[in-house]
Each structure stands twice: as C-alpha cells, then as structure tokens.
mmCIF file with all atom_site columns, N, CA and C in Angstrom:
data_model
loop_
_atom_site.group_PDB
_atom_site.id
_atom_site.type_symbol
_atom_site.label_atom_id
_atom_site.label_alt_id
_atom_site.label_comp_id
_atom_site.label_asym_id
_atom_site.label_entity_id
_atom_site.label_seq_id
_atom_site.pdbx_PDB_ins_code
_atom_site.Cartn_x
_atom_site.Cartn_y
_atom_site.Cartn_z
_atom_site.occupancy
_atom_site.B_iso_or_equiv
_atom_site.pdbx_formal_charge
_atom_site.auth_seq_id
_atom_site.auth_comp_id
_atom_site.auth_asym_id
_atom_site.auth_atom_id
_atom_site.pdbx_PDB_model_num
ATOM 1   N N  . MET A 1 1  ? 98.257  -83.026 21.459  1.00 45.00 ? 1404 MET A N  1
ATOM 2   C CA . MET A 1 1  ? 98.071  -83.538 19.959  1.00 45.00 ? 1404 MET A CA 1
ATOM 3   C C  . MET A 1 1  ? 99.253  -83.558 19.241  1.00 45.00 ? 1404 MET A C  1
ATOM 4   N N  . THR A 1 2  ? 99.637  -84.770 18.678  1.00 53.00 ? 1405 THR A N  1
ATOM 5   C CA . THR A 1 2  ? 101.023 -84.799 18.085  1.00 53.00 ? 1405 THR A CA 1
ATOM 6   C C  . THR A 1 2  ? 100.817 -84.578 16.502  1.00 53.00 ? 1405 THR A C  1
ATOM 7   N N  . VAL A 1 3  ? 101.963 -84.285 15.884  1.00 58.00 ? 1406 VAL A N  1
ATOM 8   C CA . VAL A 1 3  ? 101.677 -84.076 14.497  1.00 58.00 ? 1406 VAL A CA 1
ATOM 9   C C  . VAL A 1 3  ? 100.965 -85.131 13.509  1.00 58.00 ? 1406 VAL A C  1
ATOM 10  N N  . THR A 1 4  ? 101.003 -86.338 13.982  1.00 58.00 ? 1407 THR A N  1
ATOM 11  C CA . THR A 1 4  ? 100.395 -87.460 13.375  1.00 58.00 ? 1407 THR A CA 1
ATOM 12  C C  . THR A 1 4  ? 98.955  -87.434 13.616  1.00 58.00 ? 1407 THR A C  1
ATOM 13  N N  . ASP A 1 5  ? 98.572  -86.830 14.716  1.00 58.00 ? 1408 ASP A N  1
ATOM 14  C CA . ASP A 1 5  ? 97.210  -86.814 14.973  1.00 58.00 ? 1408 ASP A CA 1
ATOM 15  C C  . ASP A 1 5  ? 96.189  -85.572 14.087  1.00 58.00 ? 1408 ASP A C  1
ATOM 16  N N  . ARG A 1 6  ? 96.999  -84.785 13.532  1.00 73.00 ? 1409 ARG A N  1
ATOM 17  C CA . ARG A 1 6  ? 96.367  -83.584 12.725  1.00 73.00 ? 1409 ARG A CA 1
ATOM 18  C C  . ARG A 1 6  ? 95.880  -84.147 11.547  1.00 73.00 ? 1409 ARG A C  1
ATOM 19  N N  . ARG A 1 7  ? 94.738  -83.652 11.240  1.00 80.00 ? 1410 ARG A N  1
ATOM 20  C CA . ARG A 1 7  ? 93.934  -83.870 10.102  1.00 80.00 ? 1410 ARG A CA 1
ATOM 21  C C  . ARG A 1 7  ? 93.668  -82.906 8.980   1.00 80.00 ? 1410 ARG A C  1
ATOM 22  N N  . ALA A 1 8  ? 93.869  -83.210 7.844   1.00 76.00 ? 1411 ALA A N  1
ATOM 23  C CA . ALA A 1 8  ? 93.818  -82.138 6.779   1.00 76.00 ? 1411 ALA A CA 1
ATOM 24  C C  . ALA A 1 8  ? 92.343  -81.638 6.837   1.00 76.00 ? 1411 ALA A C  1
ATOM 25  N N  . PRO A 1 9  ? 92.062  -80.298 6.536   1.00 81.00 ? 1412 PRO A N  1
ATOM 26  C CA . PRO A 1 9  ? 90.658  -79.751 6.310   1.00 81.00 ? 1412 PRO A CA 1
ATOM 27  C C  . PRO A 1 9  ? 90.210  -80.390 5.122   1.00 81.00 ? 1412 PRO A C  1
ATOM 28  N N  . PRO A 1 10 ? 88.996  -80.501 4.919   1.00 86.00 ? 1413 PRO A N  1
ATOM 29  C CA . PRO A 1 10 ? 88.207  -81.173 3.723   1.00 86.00 ? 1413 PRO A CA 1
ATOM 30  C C  . PRO A 1 10 ? 88.601  -80.310 2.510   1.00 86.00 ? 1413 PRO A C  1
ATOM 31  N N  . ILE A 1 11 ? 88.664  -81.031 1.493   1.00 85.00 ? 1414 ILE A N  1
ATOM 32  C CA . ILE A 1 11 ? 89.210  -80.415 0.233   1.00 85.00 ? 1414 ILE A CA 1
ATOM 33  C C  . ILE A 1 11 ? 88.340  -79.160 -0.191  1.00 85.00 ? 1414 ILE A C  1
ATOM 34  N N  . GLU A 1 12 ? 87.014  -79.076 0.204   1.00 86.00 ? 1415 GLU A N  1
ATOM 35  C CA . GLU A 1 12 ? 86.263  -77.933 -0.162  1.00 86.00 ? 1415 GLU A CA 1
ATOM 36  C C  . GLU A 1 12 ? 86.719  -76.669 0.602   1.00 86.00 ? 1415 GLU A C  1
ATOM 37  N N  . GLU A 1 13 ? 87.212  -76.823 1.767   1.00 86.00 ? 1416 GLU A N  1
ATOM 38  C CA . GLU A 1 13 ? 87.795  -75.807 2.542   1.00 86.00 ? 1416 GLU A CA 1
ATOM 39  C C  . GLU A 1 13 ? 89.012  -75.513 2.022   1.00 86.00 ? 1416 GLU A C  1
ATOM 40  N N  . LEU A 1 14 ? 89.669  -76.241 1.662   1.00 83.00 ? 1417 LEU A N  1
ATOM 41  C CA . LEU A 1 14 ? 91.133  -75.857 0.925   1.00 83.00 ? 1417 LEU A CA 1
ATOM 42  C C  . LEU A 1 14 ? 90.837  -75.082 -0.163  1.00 83.00 ? 1417 LEU A C  1
ATOM 43  N N  . ILE A 1 15 ? 90.044  -75.383 -0.979  1.00 82.00 ? 1418 ILE A N  1
ATOM 44  C CA . ILE A 1 15 ? 89.709  -74.804 -2.412  1.00 82.00 ? 1418 ILE A CA 1
ATOM 45  C C  . ILE A 1 15 ? 89.158  -73.290 -2.078  1.00 82.00 ? 1418 ILE A C  1
ATOM 46  N N  . GLU A 1 16 ? 88.395  -73.303 -1.120  1.00 86.00 ? 1419 GLU A N  1
ATOM 47  C CA . GLU A 1 16 ? 87.887  -71.905 -0.694  1.00 86.00 ? 1419 GLU A CA 1
ATOM 48  C C  . GLU A 1 16 ? 89.038  -71.006 -0.356  1.00 86.00 ? 1419 GLU A C  1
ATOM 49  N N  . GLN A 1 17 ? 89.904  -71.833 0.539   1.00 88.00 ? 1420 GLN A N  1
ATOM 50  C CA . GLN A 1 17 ? 90.970  -70.905 1.017   1.00 88.00 ? 1420 GLN A CA 1
ATOM 51  C C  . GLN A 1 17 ? 92.005  -70.384 0.010   1.00 88.00 ? 1420 GLN A C  1
ATOM 52  N N  . PHE A 1 18 ? 92.272  -71.201 -1.063  1.00 85.00 ? 1421 PHE A N  1
ATOM 53  C CA . PHE A 1 18 ? 92.997  -71.123 -2.165  1.00 85.00 ? 1421 PHE A CA 1
ATOM 54  C C  . PHE A 1 18 ? 92.298  -70.081 -3.069  1.00 85.00 ? 1421 PHE A C  1
ATOM 55  N N  . ALA A 1 19 ? 91.141  -70.052 -3.305  1.00 87.00 ? 1422 ALA A N  1
ATOM 56  C CA . ALA A 1 19 ? 90.549  -69.233 -4.324  1.00 87.00 ? 1422 ALA A CA 1
ATOM 57  C C  . ALA A 1 19 ? 90.971  -67.693 -4.503  1.00 87.00 ? 1422 ALA A C  1
ATOM 58  N N  . PRO A 1 20 ? 91.294  -67.050 -3.525  1.00 91.00 ? 1423 PRO A N  1
ATOM 59  C CA . PRO A 1 20 ? 91.865  -65.588 -3.608  1.00 91.00 ? 1423 PRO A CA 1
ATOM 60  C C  . PRO A 1 20 ? 93.027  -65.583 -4.302  1.00 91.00 ? 1423 PRO A C  1
ATOM 61  N N  . ILE A 1 21 ? 93.938  -66.632 -3.716  1.00 88.00 ? 1424 ILE A N  1
ATOM 62  C CA . ILE A 1 21 ? 95.161  -66.534 -4.440  1.00 88.00 ? 1424 ILE A CA 1
ATOM 63  C C  . ILE A 1 21 ? 95.373  -67.082 -5.825  1.00 88.00 ? 1424 ILE A C  1
ATOM 64  N N  . ALA A 1 22 ? 94.375  -67.953 -6.102  1.00 86.00 ? 1425 ALA A N  1
ATOM 65  C CA . ALA A 1 22 ? 94.492  -68.408 -7.627  1.00 86.00 ? 1425 ALA A CA 1
ATOM 66  C C  . ALA A 1 22 ? 93.844  -67.299 -8.553  1.00 86.00 ? 1425 ALA A C  1
ATOM 67  N N  . ALA A 1 23 ? 92.868  -66.384 -7.972  1.00 90.00 ? 1426 ALA A N  1
ATOM 68  C CA . ALA A 1 23 ? 92.418  -65.332 -8.763  1.00 90.00 ? 1426 ALA A CA 1
ATOM 69  C C  . ALA A 1 23 ? 93.500  -64.382 -8.920  1.00 90.00 ? 1426 ALA A C  1
ATOM 70  N N  . GLU A 1 24 ? 94.386  -64.077 -7.767  1.00 91.00 ? 1427 GLU A N  1
ATOM 71  C CA . GLU A 1 24 ? 95.629  -63.422 -8.036  1.00 91.00 ? 1427 GLU A CA 1
ATOM 72  C C  . GLU A 1 24 ? 96.518  -63.626 -9.161  1.00 91.00 ? 1427 GLU A C  1
ATOM 73  N N  . LEU A 1 25 ? 96.846  -64.957 -8.992  1.00 89.00 ? 1428 LEU A N  1
ATOM 74  C CA . LEU A 1 25 ? 97.840  -65.532 -9.796  1.00 89.00 ? 1428 LEU A CA 1
ATOM 75  C C  . LEU A 1 25 ? 97.279  -65.319 -11.347 1.00 89.00 ? 1428 LEU A C  1
ATOM 76  N N  . GLU A 1 26 ? 95.896  -65.730 -11.500 1.00 90.00 ? 1429 GLU A N  1
ATOM 77  C CA . GLU A 1 26 ? 95.290  -65.547 -12.767 1.00 90.00 ? 1429 GLU A CA 1
ATOM 78  C C  . GLU A 1 26 ? 95.390  -64.104 -13.472 1.00 90.00 ? 1429 GLU A C  1
ATOM 79  N N  . ARG A 1 27 ? 95.255  -63.188 -12.562 1.00 95.00 ? 1430 ARG A N  1
ATOM 80  C CA . ARG A 1 27 ? 95.412  -61.782 -12.945 1.00 95.00 ? 1430 ARG A CA 1
ATOM 81  C C  . ARG A 1 27 ? 96.804  -61.450 -13.437 1.00 95.00 ? 1430 ARG A C  1
ATOM 82  N N  . ARG A 1 28 ? 97.789  -61.972 -12.787 1.00 95.00 ? 1431 ARG A N  1
ATOM 83  C CA . ARG A 1 28 ? 99.222  -61.985 -13.182 1.00 95.00 ? 1431 ARG A CA 1
ATOM 84  C C  . ARG A 1 28 ? 99.820  -63.121 -13.802 1.00 95.00 ? 1431 ARG A C  1
ATOM 85  N N  . ALA A 1 29 ? 99.010  -63.811 -14.671 1.00 95.00 ? 1432 ALA A N  1
ATOM 86  C CA . ALA A 1 29 ? 99.505  -64.929 -15.292 1.00 95.00 ? 1432 ALA A CA 1
ATOM 87  C C  . ALA A 1 29 ? 100.575 -64.911 -16.221 1.00 95.00 ? 1432 ALA A C  1
ATOM 88  N N  . GLU A 1 30 ? 100.377 -63.738 -17.136 1.00 96.00 ? 1433 GLU A N  1
ATOM 89  C CA . GLU A 1 30 ? 101.180 -63.433 -18.103 1.00 96.00 ? 1433 GLU A CA 1
ATOM 90  C C  . GLU A 1 30 ? 102.794 -62.994 -17.561 1.00 96.00 ? 1433 GLU A C  1
ATOM 91  N N  . ALA A 1 31 ? 102.709 -62.230 -16.694 1.00 96.00 ? 1434 ALA A N  1
ATOM 92  C CA . ALA A 1 31 ? 103.814 -61.921 -16.209 1.00 96.00 ? 1434 ALA A CA 1
ATOM 93  C C  . ALA A 1 31 ? 104.503 -63.009 -15.493 1.00 96.00 ? 1434 ALA A C  1
ATOM 94  N N  . LEU A 1 32 ? 103.889 -63.908 -14.712 1.00 95.00 ? 1435 LEU A N  1
ATOM 95  C CA . LEU A 1 32 ? 104.288 -64.973 -14.077 1.00 95.00 ? 1435 LEU A CA 1
ATOM 96  C C  . LEU A 1 32 ? 104.907 -66.010 -14.947 1.00 95.00 ? 1435 LEU A C  1
ATOM 97  N N  . ILE A 1 33 ? 104.193 -66.257 -16.242 1.00 97.00 ? 1436 ILE A N  1
ATOM 98  C CA . ILE A 1 33 ? 104.523 -67.095 -16.945 1.00 97.00 ? 1436 ILE A CA 1
ATOM 99  C C  . ILE A 1 33 ? 105.901 -66.775 -17.640 1.00 97.00 ? 1436 ILE A C  1
ATOM 100 N N  . ASN A 1 34 ? 105.980 -65.297 -18.000 1.00 97.00 ? 1437 ASN A N  1
ATOM 101 C CA . ASN A 1 34 ? 107.308 -64.703 -18.716 1.00 97.00 ? 1437 ASN A CA 1
ATOM 102 C C  . ASN A 1 34 ? 108.535 -65.034 -17.444 1.00 97.00 ? 1437 ASN A C  1
ATOM 103 N N  . ARG A 1 35 ? 108.085 -64.738 -16.339 1.00 97.00 ? 1438 ARG A N  1
ATOM 104 C CA . ARG A 1 35 ? 109.288 -64.879 -15.350 1.00 97.00 ? 1438 ARG A CA 1
ATOM 105 C C  . ARG A 1 35 ? 109.717 -66.421 -15.210 1.00 97.00 ? 1438 ARG A C  1
ATOM 106 N N  . ILE A 1 36 ? 108.868 -67.180 -15.073 1.00 97.00 ? 1439 ILE A N  1
ATOM 107 C CA . ILE A 1 36 ? 109.100 -68.601 -15.044 1.00 97.00 ? 1439 ILE A CA 1
ATOM 108 C C  . ILE A 1 36 ? 109.816 -69.057 -16.096 1.00 97.00 ? 1439 ILE A C  1
ATOM 109 N N  . THR A 1 37 ? 109.484 -68.669 -17.382 1.00 98.00 ? 1440 THR A N  1
ATOM 110 C CA . THR A 1 37 ? 110.125 -68.999 -18.612 1.00 98.00 ? 1440 THR A CA 1
ATOM 111 C C  . THR A 1 37 ? 111.732 -68.512 -18.507 1.00 98.00 ? 1440 THR A C  1
ATOM 112 N N  . SER A 1 38 ? 111.655 -67.244 -18.293 1.00 97.00 ? 1441 SER A N  1
ATOM 113 C CA . SER A 1 38 ? 113.145 -66.583 -18.210 1.00 97.00 ? 1441 SER A CA 1
ATOM 114 C C  . SER A 1 38 ? 114.113 -67.341 -17.018 1.00 97.00 ? 1441 SER A C  1
ATOM 115 N N  . THR A 1 39 ? 113.492 -67.617 -16.017 1.00 98.00 ? 1442 THR A N  1
ATOM 116 C CA . THR A 1 39 ? 114.303 -68.320 -14.787 1.00 98.00 ? 1442 THR A CA 1
ATOM 117 C C  . THR A 1 39 ? 114.799 -69.817 -15.409 1.00 98.00 ? 1442 THR A C  1
ATOM 118 N N  . ILE A 1 40 ? 113.743 -70.361 -15.989 1.00 98.00 ? 1443 ILE A N  1
ATOM 119 C CA . ILE A 1 40 ? 114.265 -71.805 -16.614 1.00 98.00 ? 1443 ILE A CA 1
ATOM 120 C C  . ILE A 1 40 ? 115.491 -71.484 -17.512 1.00 98.00 ? 1443 ILE A C  1
ATOM 121 N N  . ARG A 1 41 ? 115.386 -70.742 -18.441 1.00 97.00 ? 1444 ARG A N  1
ATOM 122 C CA . ARG A 1 41 ? 116.502 -70.520 -19.398 1.00 97.00 ? 1444 ARG A CA 1
ATOM 123 C C  . ARG A 1 41 ? 117.694 -69.989 -18.674 1.00 97.00 ? 1444 ARG A C  1
ATOM 124 N N  . ASP A 1 42 ? 117.664 -69.202 -17.615 1.00 96.00 ? 1445 ASP A N  1
ATOM 125 C CA . ASP A 1 42 ? 118.886 -68.795 -16.966 1.00 96.00 ? 1445 ASP A CA 1
ATOM 126 C C  . ASP A 1 42 ? 119.238 -69.806 -16.055 1.00 96.00 ? 1445 ASP A C  1
ATOM 127 N N  . GLU A 1 43 ? 118.650 -70.473 -15.253 1.00 97.00 ? 1446 GLU A N  1
ATOM 128 C CA . GLU A 1 43 ? 118.976 -71.554 -14.436 1.00 97.00 ? 1446 GLU A CA 1
ATOM 129 C C  . GLU A 1 43 ? 119.232 -72.983 -15.082 1.00 97.00 ? 1446 GLU A C  1
ATOM 130 N N  . PHE A 1 44 ? 118.890 -73.262 -16.248 1.00 97.00 ? 1447 PHE A N  1
ATOM 131 C CA . PHE A 1 44 ? 119.169 -74.478 -16.812 1.00 97.00 ? 1447 PHE A CA 1
ATOM 132 C C  . PHE A 1 44 ? 119.560 -74.219 -18.269 1.00 97.00 ? 1447 PHE A C  1
ATOM 133 N N  . PRO A 1 45 ? 120.849 -73.915 -18.541 1.00 94.00 ? 1448 PRO A N  1
ATOM 134 C CA . PRO A 1 45 ? 121.345 -73.651 -19.951 1.00 94.00 ? 1448 PRO A CA 1
ATOM 135 C C  . PRO A 1 45 ? 120.833 -74.476 -21.094 1.00 94.00 ? 1448 PRO A C  1
ATOM 136 N N  . GLY A 1 46 ? 120.595 -75.862 -20.852 1.00 96.00 ? 1449 GLY A N  1
ATOM 137 C CA . GLY A 1 46 ? 120.193 -76.672 -21.781 1.00 96.00 ? 1449 GLY A CA 1
ATOM 138 C C  . GLY A 1 46 ? 118.860 -76.368 -22.536 1.00 96.00 ? 1449 GLY A C  1
ATOM 139 N N  . TYR A 1 47 ? 118.050 -75.596 -21.694 1.00 95.00 ? 1450 TYR A N  1
ATOM 140 C CA . TYR A 1 47 ? 116.686 -75.126 -22.110 1.00 95.00 ? 1450 TYR A CA 1
ATOM 141 C C  . TYR A 1 47 ? 116.843 -73.911 -23.099 1.00 95.00 ? 1450 TYR A C  1
ATOM 142 N N  . ARG A 1 48 ? 118.004 -73.365 -23.239 1.00 94.00 ? 1451 ARG A N  1
ATOM 143 C CA . ARG A 1 48 ? 118.289 -72.282 -24.270 1.00 94.00 ? 1451 ARG A CA 1
ATOM 144 C C  . ARG A 1 48 ? 118.211 -72.734 -25.634 1.00 94.00 ? 1451 ARG A C  1
ATOM 145 N N  . ALA A 1 49 ? 118.478 -74.087 -25.933 1.00 95.00 ? 1452 ALA A N  1
ATOM 146 C CA . ALA A 1 49 ? 118.324 -74.532 -27.061 1.00 95.00 ? 1452 ALA A CA 1
ATOM 147 C C  . ALA A 1 49 ? 116.807 -74.595 -27.653 1.00 95.00 ? 1452 ALA A C  1
ATOM 148 N N  . ILE A 1 50 ? 115.912 -74.479 -26.816 1.00 95.00 ? 1453 ILE A N  1
ATOM 149 C CA . ILE A 1 50 ? 114.525 -74.646 -27.222 1.00 95.00 ? 1453 ILE A CA 1
ATOM 150 C C  . ILE A 1 50 ? 114.130 -73.259 -27.303 1.00 95.00 ? 1453 ILE A C  1
ATOM 151 N N  . PRO A 1 51 ? 113.548 -72.910 -28.532 1.00 97.00 ? 1454 PRO A N  1
ATOM 152 C CA . PRO A 1 51 ? 112.891 -71.657 -28.726 1.00 97.00 ? 1454 PRO A CA 1
ATOM 153 C C  . PRO A 1 51 ? 112.070 -70.873 -27.600 1.00 97.00 ? 1454 PRO A C  1
ATOM 154 N N  . TYR A 1 52 ? 112.419 -69.748 -27.254 1.00 97.00 ? 1455 TYR A N  1
ATOM 155 C CA . TYR A 1 52 ? 111.641 -69.263 -26.210 1.00 97.00 ? 1455 TYR A CA 1
ATOM 156 C C  . TYR A 1 52 ? 110.134 -69.172 -26.348 1.00 97.00 ? 1455 TYR A C  1
ATOM 157 N N  . SER A 1 53 ? 109.599 -69.108 -27.369 1.00 97.00 ? 1456 SER A N  1
ATOM 158 C CA . SER A 1 53 ? 108.105 -69.310 -27.637 1.00 97.00 ? 1456 SER A CA 1
ATOM 159 C C  . SER A 1 53 ? 107.669 -70.706 -27.296 1.00 97.00 ? 1456 SER A C  1
ATOM 160 N N  . GLY A 1 54 ? 108.324 -71.579 -27.765 1.00 97.00 ? 1457 GLY A N  1
ATOM 161 C CA . GLY A 1 54 ? 108.065 -73.080 -27.303 1.00 97.00 ? 1457 GLY A CA 1
ATOM 162 C C  . GLY A 1 54 ? 107.880 -73.375 -25.978 1.00 97.00 ? 1457 GLY A C  1
ATOM 163 N N  . LEU A 1 55 ? 109.103 -72.968 -25.384 1.00 97.00 ? 1458 LEU A N  1
ATOM 164 C CA . LEU A 1 55 ? 109.232 -73.053 -23.796 1.00 97.00 ? 1458 LEU A CA 1
ATOM 165 C C  . LEU A 1 55 ? 108.157 -72.178 -23.069 1.00 97.00 ? 1458 LEU A C  1
ATOM 166 N N  . ARG A 1 56 ? 107.799 -71.149 -23.435 1.00 98.00 ? 1459 ARG A N  1
ATOM 167 C CA . ARG A 1 56 ? 106.866 -70.300 -22.940 1.00 98.00 ? 1459 ARG A CA 1
ATOM 168 C C  . ARG A 1 56 ? 105.612 -70.996 -22.969 1.00 98.00 ? 1459 ARG A C  1
ATOM 169 N N  . GLU A 1 57 ? 105.325 -71.519 -24.221 1.00 98.00 ? 1460 GLU A N  1
ATOM 170 C CA . GLU A 1 57 ? 103.963 -72.200 -24.466 1.00 98.00 ? 1460 GLU A CA 1
ATOM 171 C C  . GLU A 1 57 ? 103.864 -73.435 -23.394 1.00 98.00 ? 1460 GLU A C  1
ATOM 172 N N  . ALA A 1 58 ? 104.835 -74.140 -23.204 1.00 97.00 ? 1461 ALA A N  1
ATOM 173 C CA . ALA A 1 58 ? 104.905 -75.272 -22.200 1.00 97.00 ? 1461 ALA A CA 1
ATOM 174 C C  . ALA A 1 58 ? 104.646 -74.777 -20.935 1.00 97.00 ? 1461 ALA A C  1
ATOM 175 N N  . VAL A 1 59 ? 105.284 -73.807 -20.528 1.00 97.00 ? 1462 VAL A N  1
ATOM 176 C CA . VAL A 1 59 ? 105.129 -73.223 -19.208 1.00 97.00 ? 1462 VAL A CA 1
ATOM 177 C C  . VAL A 1 59 ? 103.666 -72.694 -18.942 1.00 97.00 ? 1462 VAL A C  1
ATOM 178 N N  . SER A 1 60 ? 103.246 -72.031 -20.110 1.00 97.00 ? 1463 SER A N  1
ATOM 179 C CA . SER A 1 60 ? 101.810 -71.517 -19.805 1.00 97.00 ? 1463 SER A CA 1
ATOM 180 C C  . SER A 1 60 ? 100.758 -72.508 -19.605 1.00 97.00 ? 1463 SER A C  1
ATOM 181 N N  . LEU A 1 61 ? 101.073 -73.607 -20.458 1.00 97.00 ? 1464 LEU A N  1
ATOM 182 C CA . LEU A 1 61 ? 100.135 -74.758 -20.289 1.00 97.00 ? 1464 LEU A CA 1
ATOM 183 C C  . LEU A 1 61 ? 100.036 -75.157 -18.930 1.00 97.00 ? 1464 LEU A C  1
ATOM 184 N N  . HIS A 1 62 ? 101.331 -75.351 -18.240 1.00 95.00 ? 1465 HIS A N  1
ATOM 185 C CA . HIS A 1 62 ? 101.421 -75.925 -16.840 1.00 95.00 ? 1465 HIS A CA 1
ATOM 186 C C  . HIS A 1 62 ? 100.770 -74.906 -15.789 1.00 95.00 ? 1465 HIS A C  1
ATOM 187 N N  . VAL A 1 63 ? 101.058 -73.629 -16.112 1.00 93.00 ? 1466 VAL A N  1
ATOM 188 C CA . VAL A 1 63 ? 100.611 -72.659 -15.030 1.00 93.00 ? 1466 VAL A CA 1
ATOM 189 C C  . VAL A 1 63 ? 98.891  -72.616 -15.106 1.00 93.00 ? 1466 VAL A C  1
ATOM 190 N N  . ARG A 1 64 ? 98.435  -72.583 -16.360 1.00 91.00 ? 1467 ARG A N  1
ATOM 191 C CA . ARG A 1 64 ? 97.033  -72.446 -16.510 1.00 91.00 ? 1467 ARG A CA 1
ATOM 192 C C  . ARG A 1 64 ? 96.296  -73.746 -16.205 1.00 91.00 ? 1467 ARG A C  1
ATOM 193 N N  . HIS A 1 65 ? 96.862  -75.043 -16.238 1.00 92.00 ? 1468 HIS A N  1
ATOM 194 C CA . HIS A 1 65 ? 96.435  -76.164 -15.751 1.00 92.00 ? 1468 HIS A CA 1
ATOM 195 C C  . HIS A 1 65 ? 96.348  -76.119 -14.243 1.00 92.00 ? 1468 HIS A C  1
ATOM 196 N N  . GLY A 1 66 ? 97.443  -75.592 -13.704 1.00 86.00 ? 1469 GLY A N  1
ATOM 197 C CA . GLY A 1 66 ? 97.485  -75.594 -12.254 1.00 86.00 ? 1469 GLY A CA 1
ATOM 198 C C  . GLY A 1 66 ? 96.420  -74.670 -11.610 1.00 86.00 ? 1469 GLY A C  1
ATOM 199 N N  . LEU A 1 67 ? 96.104  -73.631 -12.421 1.00 82.00 ? 1470 LEU A N  1
ATOM 200 C CA . LEU A 1 67 ? 95.151  -72.622 -11.865 1.00 82.00 ? 1470 LEU A CA 1
ATOM 201 C C  . LEU A 1 67 ? 93.731  -73.247 -11.948 1.00 82.00 ? 1470 LEU A C  1
ATOM 202 N N  . GLU A 1 68 ? 93.393  -74.057 -12.867 1.00 80.00 ? 1471 GLU A N  1
ATOM 203 C CA . GLU A 1 68 ? 92.150  -74.781 -13.070 1.00 80.00 ? 1471 GLU A CA 1
ATOM 204 C C  . GLU A 1 68 ? 91.950  -75.593 -11.811 1.00 80.00 ? 1471 GLU A C  1
#
C-alpha cells in the first residue's frame, strides 16, 4: 500500500479518538489560555500593545471554539 492509498478513518471515529484529549484540554483550559496568551506576547512584541485581558479573551474564544 502506498501513502496515496491510505484512507482517513470516518469522522465519527476521529471524534471518538479525540474526545479524551478534548476533555483533558477542557479541564486545563484556563492554564492553557494563560500560557498561549503569554507566549504570544513574548514571541510577538507587537501584541504587547494590546491589553493582556483583550488578547486573553481572543485566545479564550479560539481555544473554546476549537474544543467544541
């Protein structure tokens, strides 16, 4: 079998496999959001002009949307 012959598993199977990971991320969401926000400010100095709370809110929306 070549790489091009491989087929992705059905979406239901992928969702099932990801569920425990998503649950763990949800339990640690606040710490994850804080860490992502701090990393963005550290790695991209332009983001330091945005108030931390505003950037954190944007990160939170994206993380929580991704977990849905």
